[in-house]
Amino acid sequence: TINWRKADNLDEAELVRLDRCWPGMRFPVEKLGWTDELRAQIAEEAAAANARLIKARLEGGTGPASAGGTLLSGQEALDTCSWAEILAIGGGWVAMAPEGVGELERWGRPRSDSLVGSGAPVETSSAVVFADAPWVLVVFSEAAGLPAWDEVRRGEATANTKWRTWVRLRYEGDEMAAAADAVRVALYGYPRHWPKSAVDVLTEDGKIFKNWWRDAFTDPATHRAGAV
């Protein structure tokens, strides 16, 4: 498989290799009966497959996630979403009129149904998006379920980026679970609760990956997977 831990630099994406294992667990490639020529051919084909993947990433992708060279990344995909997709559609928050200078958006957290009809407002002003940092949600309500700005400023919590906000609201902060779901969205189309903009990017990335897999690991003569 491709190692994308250095996805910010496409030239450093590599095939995953075994670096170390117990000597008794090793299986010498010589026992496969492969000639030096065949092993060189396999290495060359693997490098060519990697090059095709990078080329597809640059030419066939759409949106910031693909342009950045990061396949199947929920974080990159969510960066393409509006705050409305993450907060209103994804979390039931309510858009409110901006109040202060420099505010782009103001949001109210969901309130309990028990408050409806009691004379209290259904929504409470809880967070702001400022023009000088539109990718961050500045929260000032301790009941919002997200780190407040004071916590972020003191270094006790990380800022509420679109990715972290989504993970905190929908996955209780479990980034691994969210990242795994992003891959499922890209390859299989589920779960279906993800914002549409993110789904669109992940779907395109999924197509790129599937095409690469087909081209790299299918024998054109037999159309069987696993030929390389």
Short mmCIF file of C-alpha atoms in Angstrom, two decimals:
data_model
loop_
_atom_site.label_atom_id
_atom_site.label_comp_id
_atom_site.label_asym_id
_atom_site.label_seq_id
_atom_site.Cartn_x
_atom_site.Cartn_y
_atom_site.Cartn_z
CA THR A 1 0.00 0.00 0.00
CA ILE A 2 0.99 3.65 -0.29
CA ASN A 3 2.36 5.40 2.79
CA TRP A 4 0.78 8.88 2.85
CA ARG A 5 2.17 10.05 6.19
CA LYS A 6 4.09 12.69 4.26
CA ALA A 7 1.14 13.60 2.07
CA ASP A 8 2.10 17.27 2.09
CA ASN A 9 4.99 16.30 -0.17
CA LEU A 10 3.84 14.08 -3.01
CA ASP A 11 7.40 13.18 -3.93
CA GLU A 12 7.79 11.42 -0.57
CA ALA A 13 4.76 9.15 -0.83
CA GLU A 14 6.13 5.60 -0.77
CA LEU A 15 5.09 2.01 -0.90
CA VAL A 16 4.83 0.50 2.59
CA ARG A 17 7.75 -1.82 3.25
CA LEU A 18 8.63 -4.18 6.09
CA ASP A 19 11.54 -2.64 8.00
CA ARG A 20 12.10 -5.17 10.76
CA CYS A 21 10.76 -8.47 12.08
CA TRP A 22 11.96 -11.44 14.08
CA PRO A 23 14.46 -13.49 12.02
CA GLY A 24 12.37 -16.64 12.44
CA MET A 25 9.38 -14.93 10.86
CA ARG A 26 11.19 -13.90 7.70
CA PHE A 27 10.44 -15.56 4.40
CA PRO A 28 13.34 -15.09 1.99
CA VAL A 29 12.16 -13.87 -1.38
CA GLU A 30 14.61 -16.31 -2.97
CA LYS A 31 12.31 -19.16 -1.94
CA LEU A 32 9.69 -17.83 -4.32
CA GLY A 33 11.94 -18.72 -7.19
CA TRP A 34 11.91 -15.19 -8.57
CA THR A 35 14.79 -14.15 -10.76
CA ASP A 36 16.62 -10.89 -10.25
CA GLU A 37 15.02 -9.65 -13.46
CA LEU A 38 11.51 -10.41 -12.19
CA ARG A 39 12.14 -8.70 -8.86
CA ALA A 40 13.46 -5.65 -10.68
CA GLN A 41 10.38 -5.68 -12.90
CA ILE A 42 8.05 -5.83 -9.88
CA ALA A 43 9.86 -2.93 -8.22
CA GLU A 44 9.66 -0.93 -11.45
CA GLU A 45 5.92 -1.62 -11.84
CA ALA A 46 5.28 -0.65 -8.22
CA ALA A 47 7.13 2.64 -8.73
CA ALA A 48 5.14 3.26 -11.93
CA ALA A 49 1.88 2.59 -10.07
CA ASN A 50 2.90 5.11 -7.43
CA ALA A 51 3.70 7.65 -10.14
CA ARG A 52 0.29 7.09 -11.74
CA LEU A 53 -1.38 7.69 -8.41
CA ILE A 54 0.45 10.97 -7.91
CA LYS A 55 -0.36 12.05 -11.48
CA ALA A 56 -4.04 11.26 -10.94
CA ARG A 57 -3.96 13.16 -7.66
CA LEU A 58 -2.70 16.26 -9.43
CA GLU A 59 -4.80 16.07 -12.58
CA GLY A 60 -7.99 14.25 -11.68
CA GLY A 61 -8.85 15.57 -8.24
CA THR A 62 -11.37 18.21 -7.28
CA GLY A 63 -11.48 20.58 -4.34
CA PRO A 64 -8.83 21.52 -1.79
CA ALA A 65 -8.42 17.98 -0.49
CA SER A 66 -7.45 16.60 -3.87
CA ALA A 67 -5.37 19.62 -4.83
CA GLY A 68 -3.43 19.18 -1.60
CA GLY A 69 -2.58 15.59 -2.44
CA THR A 70 -4.27 13.99 0.57
CA LEU A 71 -6.35 10.94 -0.30
CA LEU A 72 -9.41 9.98 1.75
CA SER A 73 -8.79 12.67 4.38
CA GLY A 74 -11.79 13.67 6.45
CA GLN A 75 -9.93 16.70 7.76
CA GLU A 76 -9.18 18.02 4.28
CA ALA A 77 -12.70 17.24 3.08
CA LEU A 78 -14.38 19.07 5.95
CA ASP A 79 -12.29 22.16 5.22
CA THR A 80 -14.38 22.53 2.05
CA CYS A 81 -17.62 22.73 4.06
CA SER A 82 -19.42 25.83 5.24
CA TRP A 83 -20.02 26.30 8.94
CA ALA A 84 -23.72 25.86 8.21
CA GLU A 85 -23.08 22.31 6.97
CA ILE A 86 -21.15 21.45 10.11
CA LEU A 87 -23.24 23.27 12.71
CA ALA A 88 -26.78 23.63 11.35
CA ILE A 89 -27.08 20.50 9.23
CA GLY A 90 -24.72 18.37 11.27
CA GLY A 91 -25.48 19.58 14.77
CA GLY A 92 -28.75 21.48 14.87
CA TRP A 93 -27.22 24.87 15.68
CA VAL A 94 -29.07 28.04 14.68
CA ALA A 95 -27.61 30.86 12.55
CA MET A 96 -27.98 34.30 14.13
CA ALA A 97 -27.30 37.83 12.93
CA PRO A 98 -23.69 38.98 13.38
CA GLU A 99 -23.31 41.65 16.05
CA GLY A 100 -19.74 42.83 16.49
CA VAL A 101 -17.22 44.35 14.12
CA GLY A 102 -15.41 41.71 12.06
CA GLU A 103 -17.98 38.99 12.65
CA LEU A 104 -18.82 36.83 9.64
CA GLU A 105 -21.22 34.47 11.37
CA ARG A 106 -22.82 34.06 14.78
CA TRP A 107 -24.26 30.76 15.96
CA GLY A 108 -26.55 29.62 18.73
CA ARG A 109 -26.26 26.19 20.27
CA PRO A 110 -29.29 23.88 20.36
CA ARG A 111 -31.45 24.26 23.44
CA SER A 112 -33.52 21.64 25.24
CA ASP A 113 -37.04 21.09 23.88
CA SER A 114 -38.33 21.75 27.38
CA LEU A 115 -37.53 25.43 26.94
CA VAL A 116 -39.71 25.85 23.87
CA GLY A 117 -42.90 27.69 24.85
CA SER A 118 -41.52 28.70 28.23
CA GLY A 119 -40.82 32.24 27.15
CA ALA A 120 -37.08 31.62 26.87
CA PRO A 121 -35.41 31.92 23.44
CA VAL A 122 -34.98 28.63 21.63
CA GLU A 123 -31.37 29.42 20.78
CA THR A 124 -28.56 31.01 22.75
CA SER A 125 -25.75 32.99 21.14
CA SER A 126 -22.80 30.69 21.70
CA ALA A 127 -20.11 31.13 19.07
CA VAL A 128 -18.72 33.48 16.43
CA VAL A 129 -16.74 33.15 13.21
CA PHE A 130 -14.48 36.15 12.57
CA ALA A 131 -13.38 37.41 9.16
CA ASP A 132 -9.68 37.25 10.05
CA ALA A 133 -9.89 33.53 10.93
CA PRO A 134 -12.91 32.05 9.10
CA TRP A 135 -11.71 28.47 9.62
CA VAL A 136 -12.06 28.69 13.43
CA LEU A 137 -15.20 28.74 15.56
CA VAL A 138 -14.73 30.98 18.61
CA VAL A 139 -16.94 29.58 21.37
CA PHE A 140 -17.91 31.52 24.48
CA SER A 141 -20.62 29.26 25.90
CA GLU A 142 -19.51 26.60 28.37
CA ALA A 143 -22.66 24.61 27.59
CA ALA A 144 -21.92 24.37 23.87
CA GLY A 145 -20.08 21.07 24.14
CA LEU A 146 -16.96 22.61 22.58
CA PRO A 147 -13.82 24.14 24.12
CA ALA A 148 -14.37 27.79 24.96
CA TRP A 149 -12.01 30.48 23.69
CA ASP A 150 -10.49 30.97 27.15
CA GLU A 151 -9.45 27.30 27.21
CA VAL A 152 -7.91 27.60 23.77
CA ARG A 153 -6.10 30.81 24.67
CA ARG A 154 -4.63 29.23 27.81
CA GLY A 155 -3.44 26.24 25.78
CA GLU A 156 -5.76 23.83 27.58
CA ALA A 157 -7.54 22.85 24.34
CA THR A 158 -6.99 23.08 20.60
CA ALA A 159 -8.97 25.55 18.48
CA ASN A 160 -12.34 24.58 17.04
CA THR A 161 -11.41 24.09 13.40
CA LYS A 162 -14.05 22.63 11.11
CA TRP A 163 -12.55 19.17 11.49
CA ARG A 164 -12.30 19.32 15.29
CA THR A 165 -15.76 20.86 15.63
CA TRP A 166 -17.28 18.08 13.55
CA VAL A 167 -15.40 15.40 15.48
CA ARG A 168 -16.30 16.91 18.85
CA LEU A 169 -19.99 17.28 18.04
CA ARG A 170 -20.56 14.04 16.14
CA TYR A 171 -17.84 11.67 17.42
CA GLU A 172 -17.31 12.85 21.00
CA GLY A 173 -13.77 13.87 20.07
CA ASP A 174 -12.73 10.49 18.65
CA GLU A 175 -10.62 11.54 15.66
CA MET A 176 -9.70 7.96 14.76
CA ALA A 177 -13.35 6.97 14.44
CA ALA A 178 -14.06 10.04 12.30
CA ALA A 179 -11.05 9.37 10.07
CA ALA A 180 -12.16 5.76 9.60
CA ASP A 181 -15.65 6.92 8.63
CA ALA A 182 -14.14 9.33 6.11
CA VAL A 183 -12.49 6.39 4.34
CA ARG A 184 -15.80 4.50 4.38
CA VAL A 185 -17.56 7.49 2.86
CA ALA A 186 -14.93 7.70 0.13
CA LEU A 187 -14.96 4.02 -0.77
CA TYR A 188 -18.47 2.83 0.08
CA GLY A 189 -20.72 5.89 0.39
CA TYR A 190 -21.61 5.49 4.06
CA PRO A 191 -22.21 6.61 6.78
CA ARG A 192 -24.60 9.14 5.29
CA HIS A 193 -24.60 11.83 7.99
CA TRP A 194 -21.50 13.61 6.66
CA PRO A 195 -21.93 17.11 5.09
CA LYS A 196 -22.50 17.07 1.33
CA SER A 197 -19.43 19.14 0.46
CA ALA A 198 -17.20 16.71 2.35
CA VAL A 199 -18.94 13.73 0.77
CA ASP A 200 -18.36 15.19 -2.71
CA VAL A 201 -14.62 15.58 -2.09
CA LEU A 202 -14.26 12.16 -0.48
CA THR A 203 -16.23 10.52 -3.29
CA GLU A 204 -13.91 12.03 -5.89
CA ASP A 205 -10.90 10.89 -3.89
CA GLY A 206 -12.45 7.42 -3.66
CA LYS A 207 -12.76 7.28 -7.45
CA ILE A 208 -9.10 8.25 -7.84
CA PHE A 209 -8.04 5.55 -5.39
CA LYS A 210 -10.22 2.88 -6.99
CA ASN A 211 -8.93 3.73 -10.46
CA TRP A 212 -5.36 3.57 -9.23
CA TRP A 213 -5.99 0.23 -7.55
CA ARG A 214 -7.57 -1.13 -10.73
CA ASP A 215 -4.70 0.06 -12.91
CA ALA A 216 -1.92 -0.97 -10.55
CA PHE A 217 -3.14 -4.35 -9.34
CA THR A 218 -5.19 -5.80 -12.19
CA ASP A 219 -3.73 -7.94 -14.90
CA PRO A 220 -5.09 -6.46 -18.15
CA ALA A 221 -4.84 -9.87 -19.82
CA THR A 222 -7.02 -11.68 -17.32
CA HIS A 223 -8.75 -8.79 -15.47
CA ARG A 224 -7.85 -10.44 -12.21
CA ALA A 225 -6.86 -8.46 -9.12
CA GLY A 226 -3.53 -9.17 -7.50
CA ALA A 227 -1.41 -9.58 -10.61
CA VAL A 228 1.38 -7.37 -9.30
#
